[in-house]
Short mmCIF file of C-alpha atoms in Angstrom, two decimals:
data_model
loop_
_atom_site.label_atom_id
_atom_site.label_comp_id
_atom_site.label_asym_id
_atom_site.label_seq_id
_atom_site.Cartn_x
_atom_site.Cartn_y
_atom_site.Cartn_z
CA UNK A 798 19.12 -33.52 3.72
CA UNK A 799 19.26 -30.58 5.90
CA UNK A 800 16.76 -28.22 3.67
CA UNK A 801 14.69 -31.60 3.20
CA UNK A 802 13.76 -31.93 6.70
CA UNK A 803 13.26 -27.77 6.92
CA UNK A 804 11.25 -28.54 4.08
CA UNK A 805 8.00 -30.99 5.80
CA UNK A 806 8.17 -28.26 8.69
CA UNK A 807 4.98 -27.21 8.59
CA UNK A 808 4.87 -23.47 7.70
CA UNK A 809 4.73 -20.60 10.72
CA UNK A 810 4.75 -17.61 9.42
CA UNK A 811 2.14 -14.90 10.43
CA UNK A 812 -0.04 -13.06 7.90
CA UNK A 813 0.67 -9.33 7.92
CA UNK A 814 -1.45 -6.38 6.81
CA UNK A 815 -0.32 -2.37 6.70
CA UNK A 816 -1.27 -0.34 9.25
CA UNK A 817 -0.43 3.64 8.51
CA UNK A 818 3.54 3.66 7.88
CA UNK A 819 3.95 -0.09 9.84
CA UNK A 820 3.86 -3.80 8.68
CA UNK A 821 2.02 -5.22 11.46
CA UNK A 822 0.68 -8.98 12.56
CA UNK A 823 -3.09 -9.63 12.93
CA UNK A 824 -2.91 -8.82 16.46
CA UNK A 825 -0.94 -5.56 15.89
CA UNK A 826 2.24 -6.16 16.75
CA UNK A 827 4.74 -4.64 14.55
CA UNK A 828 7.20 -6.19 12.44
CA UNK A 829 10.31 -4.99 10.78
CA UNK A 830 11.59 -7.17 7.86
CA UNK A 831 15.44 -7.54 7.28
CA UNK A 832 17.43 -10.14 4.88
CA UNK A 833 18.48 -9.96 1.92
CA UNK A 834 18.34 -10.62 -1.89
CA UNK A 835 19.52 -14.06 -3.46
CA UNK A 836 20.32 -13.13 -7.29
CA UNK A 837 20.33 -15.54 -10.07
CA UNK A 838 16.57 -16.96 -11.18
CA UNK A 839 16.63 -13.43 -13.01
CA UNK A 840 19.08 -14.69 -15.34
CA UNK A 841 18.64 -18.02 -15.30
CA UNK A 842 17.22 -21.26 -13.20
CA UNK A 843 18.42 -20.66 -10.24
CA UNK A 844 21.87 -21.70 -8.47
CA UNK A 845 21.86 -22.70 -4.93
CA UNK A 846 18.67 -20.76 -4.21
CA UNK A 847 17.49 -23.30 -1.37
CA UNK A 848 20.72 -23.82 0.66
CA UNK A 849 21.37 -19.73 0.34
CA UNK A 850 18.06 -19.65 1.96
CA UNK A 851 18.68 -22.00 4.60
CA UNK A 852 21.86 -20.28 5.19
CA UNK A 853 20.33 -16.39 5.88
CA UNK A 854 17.25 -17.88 7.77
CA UNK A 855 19.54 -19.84 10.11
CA UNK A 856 23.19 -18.24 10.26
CA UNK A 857 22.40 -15.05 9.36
CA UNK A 858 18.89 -14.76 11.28
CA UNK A 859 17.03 -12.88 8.73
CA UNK A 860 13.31 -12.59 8.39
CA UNK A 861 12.59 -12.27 4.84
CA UNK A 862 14.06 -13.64 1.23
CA UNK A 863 13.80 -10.72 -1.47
CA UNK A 864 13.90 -13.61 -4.79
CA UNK A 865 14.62 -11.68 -8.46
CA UNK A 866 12.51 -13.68 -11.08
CA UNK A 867 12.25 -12.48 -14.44
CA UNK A 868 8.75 -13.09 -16.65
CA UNK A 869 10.20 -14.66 -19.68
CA UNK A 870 11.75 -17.62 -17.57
CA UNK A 871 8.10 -17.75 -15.95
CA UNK A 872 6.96 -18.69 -18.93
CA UNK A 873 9.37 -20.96 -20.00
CA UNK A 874 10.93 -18.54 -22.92
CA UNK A 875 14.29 -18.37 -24.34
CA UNK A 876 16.17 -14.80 -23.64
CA UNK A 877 19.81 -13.08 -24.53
CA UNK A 878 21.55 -16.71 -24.62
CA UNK A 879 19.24 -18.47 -22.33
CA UNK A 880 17.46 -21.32 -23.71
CA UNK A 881 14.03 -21.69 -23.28
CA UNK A 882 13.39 -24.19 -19.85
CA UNK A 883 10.50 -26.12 -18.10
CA UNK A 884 8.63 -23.12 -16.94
CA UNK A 885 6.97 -25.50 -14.29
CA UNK A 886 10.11 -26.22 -13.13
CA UNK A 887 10.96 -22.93 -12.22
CA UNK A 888 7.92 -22.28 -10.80
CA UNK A 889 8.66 -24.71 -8.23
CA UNK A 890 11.84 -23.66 -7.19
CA UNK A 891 10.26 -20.66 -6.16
CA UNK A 892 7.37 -22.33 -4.78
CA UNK A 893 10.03 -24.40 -2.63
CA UNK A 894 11.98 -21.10 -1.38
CA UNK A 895 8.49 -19.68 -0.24
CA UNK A 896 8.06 -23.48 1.66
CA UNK A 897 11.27 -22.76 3.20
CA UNK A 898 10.90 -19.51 4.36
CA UNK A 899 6.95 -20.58 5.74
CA UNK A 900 8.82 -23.09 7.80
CA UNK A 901 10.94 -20.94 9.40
CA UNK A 902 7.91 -18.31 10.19
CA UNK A 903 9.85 -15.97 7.89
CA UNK A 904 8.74 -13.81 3.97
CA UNK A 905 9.77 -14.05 0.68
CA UNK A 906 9.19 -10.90 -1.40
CA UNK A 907 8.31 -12.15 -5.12
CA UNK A 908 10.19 -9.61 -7.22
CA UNK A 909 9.57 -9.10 -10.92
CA UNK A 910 12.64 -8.16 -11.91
CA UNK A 911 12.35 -6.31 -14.75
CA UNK A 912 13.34 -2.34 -15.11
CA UNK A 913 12.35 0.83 -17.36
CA UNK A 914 8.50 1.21 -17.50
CA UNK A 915 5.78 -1.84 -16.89
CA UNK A 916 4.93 -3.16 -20.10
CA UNK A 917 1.79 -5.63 -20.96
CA UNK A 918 3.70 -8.65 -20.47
CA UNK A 919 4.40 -7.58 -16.74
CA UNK A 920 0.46 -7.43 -16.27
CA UNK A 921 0.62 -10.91 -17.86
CA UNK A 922 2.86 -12.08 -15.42
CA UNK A 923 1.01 -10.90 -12.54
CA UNK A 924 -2.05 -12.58 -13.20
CA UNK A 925 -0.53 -15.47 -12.96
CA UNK A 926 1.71 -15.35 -9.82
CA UNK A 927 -0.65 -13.56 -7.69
CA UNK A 928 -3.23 -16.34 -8.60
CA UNK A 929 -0.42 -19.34 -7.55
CA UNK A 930 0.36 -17.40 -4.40
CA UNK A 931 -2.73 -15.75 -3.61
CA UNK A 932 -3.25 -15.42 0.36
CA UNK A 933 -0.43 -17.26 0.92
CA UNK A 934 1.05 -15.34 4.22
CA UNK A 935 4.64 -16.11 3.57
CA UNK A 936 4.25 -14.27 0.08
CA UNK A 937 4.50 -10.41 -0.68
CA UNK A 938 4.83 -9.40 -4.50
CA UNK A 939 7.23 -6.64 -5.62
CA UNK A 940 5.56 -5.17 -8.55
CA UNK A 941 8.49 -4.09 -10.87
CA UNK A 942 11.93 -3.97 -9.65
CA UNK A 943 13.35 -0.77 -10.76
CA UNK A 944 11.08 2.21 -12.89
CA UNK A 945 13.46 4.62 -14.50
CA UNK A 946 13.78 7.33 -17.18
CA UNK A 947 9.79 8.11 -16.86
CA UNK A 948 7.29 10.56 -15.13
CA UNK A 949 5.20 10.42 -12.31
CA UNK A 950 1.80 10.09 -14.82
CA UNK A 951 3.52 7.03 -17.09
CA UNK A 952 4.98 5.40 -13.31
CA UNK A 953 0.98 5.19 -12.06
CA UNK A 954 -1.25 5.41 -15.38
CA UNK A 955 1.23 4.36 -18.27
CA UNK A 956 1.32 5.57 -21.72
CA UNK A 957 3.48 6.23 -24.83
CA UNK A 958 7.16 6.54 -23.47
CA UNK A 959 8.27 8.07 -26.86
CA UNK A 960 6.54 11.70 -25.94
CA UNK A 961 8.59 14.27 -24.15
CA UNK A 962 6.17 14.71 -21.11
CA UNK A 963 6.84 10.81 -20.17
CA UNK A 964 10.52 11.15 -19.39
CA UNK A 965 11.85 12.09 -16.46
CA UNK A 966 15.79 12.93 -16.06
CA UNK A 967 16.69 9.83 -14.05
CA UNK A 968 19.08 8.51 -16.73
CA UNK A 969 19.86 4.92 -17.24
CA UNK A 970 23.12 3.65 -15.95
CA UNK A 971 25.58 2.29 -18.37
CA UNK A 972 25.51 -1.00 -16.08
CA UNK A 973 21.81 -1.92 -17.92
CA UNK A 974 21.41 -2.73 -20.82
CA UNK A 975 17.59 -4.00 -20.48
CA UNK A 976 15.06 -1.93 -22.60
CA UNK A 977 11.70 -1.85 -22.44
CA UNK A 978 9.88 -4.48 -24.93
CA UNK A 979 6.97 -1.69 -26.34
CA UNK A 980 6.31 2.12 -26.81
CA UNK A 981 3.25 1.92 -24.30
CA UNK A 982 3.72 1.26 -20.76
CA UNK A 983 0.54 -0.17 -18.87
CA UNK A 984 1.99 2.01 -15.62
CA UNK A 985 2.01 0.74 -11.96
CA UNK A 986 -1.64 0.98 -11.13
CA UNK A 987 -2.46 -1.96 -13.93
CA UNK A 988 -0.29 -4.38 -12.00
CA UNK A 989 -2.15 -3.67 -8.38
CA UNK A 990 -5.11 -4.51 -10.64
CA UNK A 991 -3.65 -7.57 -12.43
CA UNK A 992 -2.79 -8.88 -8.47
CA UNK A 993 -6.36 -8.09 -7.12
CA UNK A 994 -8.05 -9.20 -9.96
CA UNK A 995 -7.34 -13.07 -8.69
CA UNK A 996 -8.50 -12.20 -5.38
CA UNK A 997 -4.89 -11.79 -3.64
CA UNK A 998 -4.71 -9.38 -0.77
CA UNK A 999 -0.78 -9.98 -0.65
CA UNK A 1000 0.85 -6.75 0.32
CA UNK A 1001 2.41 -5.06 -2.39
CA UNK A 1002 5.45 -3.24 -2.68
CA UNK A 1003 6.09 -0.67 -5.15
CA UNK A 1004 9.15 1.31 -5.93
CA UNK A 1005 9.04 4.75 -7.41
CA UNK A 1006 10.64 6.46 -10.19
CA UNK A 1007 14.79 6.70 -9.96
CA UNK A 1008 14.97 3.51 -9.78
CA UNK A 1009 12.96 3.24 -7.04
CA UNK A 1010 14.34 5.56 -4.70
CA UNK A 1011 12.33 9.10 -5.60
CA UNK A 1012 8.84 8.36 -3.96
CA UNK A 1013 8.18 12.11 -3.90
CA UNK A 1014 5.03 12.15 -6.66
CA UNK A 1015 2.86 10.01 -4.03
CA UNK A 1016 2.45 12.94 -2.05
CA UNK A 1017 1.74 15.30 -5.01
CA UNK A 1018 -1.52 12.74 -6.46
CA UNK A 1019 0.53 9.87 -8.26
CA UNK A 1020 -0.36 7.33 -5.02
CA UNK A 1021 -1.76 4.32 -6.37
CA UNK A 1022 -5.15 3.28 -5.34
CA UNK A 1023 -6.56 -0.39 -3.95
#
């Protein structure tokens, strides 16, 4: 009952845009994003996704929801032991955690939590979400969750992950045991365009190589472009 009436709030939250090395309002004032990450849609449906929400917002007093979703479970599709599900269905449970967040004048990051290189499905994917969340303030997209084990050239422009220039000696950790679906990774820059292609000016946040830690090749020509 409590999320419920959180829920026809009407939503607050102010669009931002980047400005040099700062997330800023339309006015310029700059704002500093802090929360955290609720696991579970990437393996499954979702468990207690609104109430955690509810929870950070109001006890903890964070400002943005980072929310792991995983592509196949967008679709509906069955994966490692998971039975296929109502794709709709958890569409809307995301759709209700952005709601929440709006109401409380707070983000949700969108994160496609997937790993390795971006493959064709991700691009897939991305059409799609950026389309049902296109302009919506309370909504930034987080391209790929974690690149690993390839070079600055396959991270922005893609290409066959097989040849010995496309690996780069980040290792993968025992703890995953996700590999990449294809030989030929699509690369970052193909899922700015698969978001902009629907019109979306969402900000975009995209990790680098080392699982997102080593941004170092966007200051030696591997920045991505709008």
């Amino acid at each position: 009952a409590i999320v419920e009436k959180e829920l026809a709030q009407p939503a607050t939250t102010a669009e931002l845009k980047v400005a040099g090395n700062q997330l800023v309002t339309a006015d310029g004032k700059p704002v500093w994003l802090q929360g955290l990450c609720l696991d579970s849609m990437e393996w499954g449906a979702g468990e207690n996704i609104l109430w955690s929400t509810h929870v950070a917002l109001n006890d903890w007093h964070a400002n943005v929801i980072r929310l792991p979703v995983y592509d196949k479970f967008w679709f509906g599709q069955a994966y490692k032991g998971t039975p296929a599900g109502n794709p709709e269905r958890y569409r809307e449970a995301v759709d209700q955690a952005v709601k929440l967040c709006a109401a409380h004048g707070a983000y949700l990051v969108l994160d496609l939590h997937a790993f390795g290189a971006p493959m064709p499905e991700h691009v897939v994917f991305w059409k799609d979400a950026a389309e049902r969340y296109k302009n919506n303030p309370a909504v930034l997209f987080e391209l790929f969750n974690e690149p690993h084990d390839i070079s600055w050239k396959v991270w922005r422009d893609g290409g066959d992950l097989s040849a010995d220039k496309a690996q780069h000696d980040d290792k993968a950790v025992v703890e995953n045991t996700q590999k990449n679906s294809g030989q030929i990774s699509v690369g970052m820059q193909a899922l700015v365009d698969a978001v902009r292609s629907t019109g979306a000016r969402n900000i975009v946040i995209a990790g680098g190589i080392g699982w997102s830690y080593d941004l170092s090749g966007l200051l030696h020509g591997f920045a991505l472009e709008e």
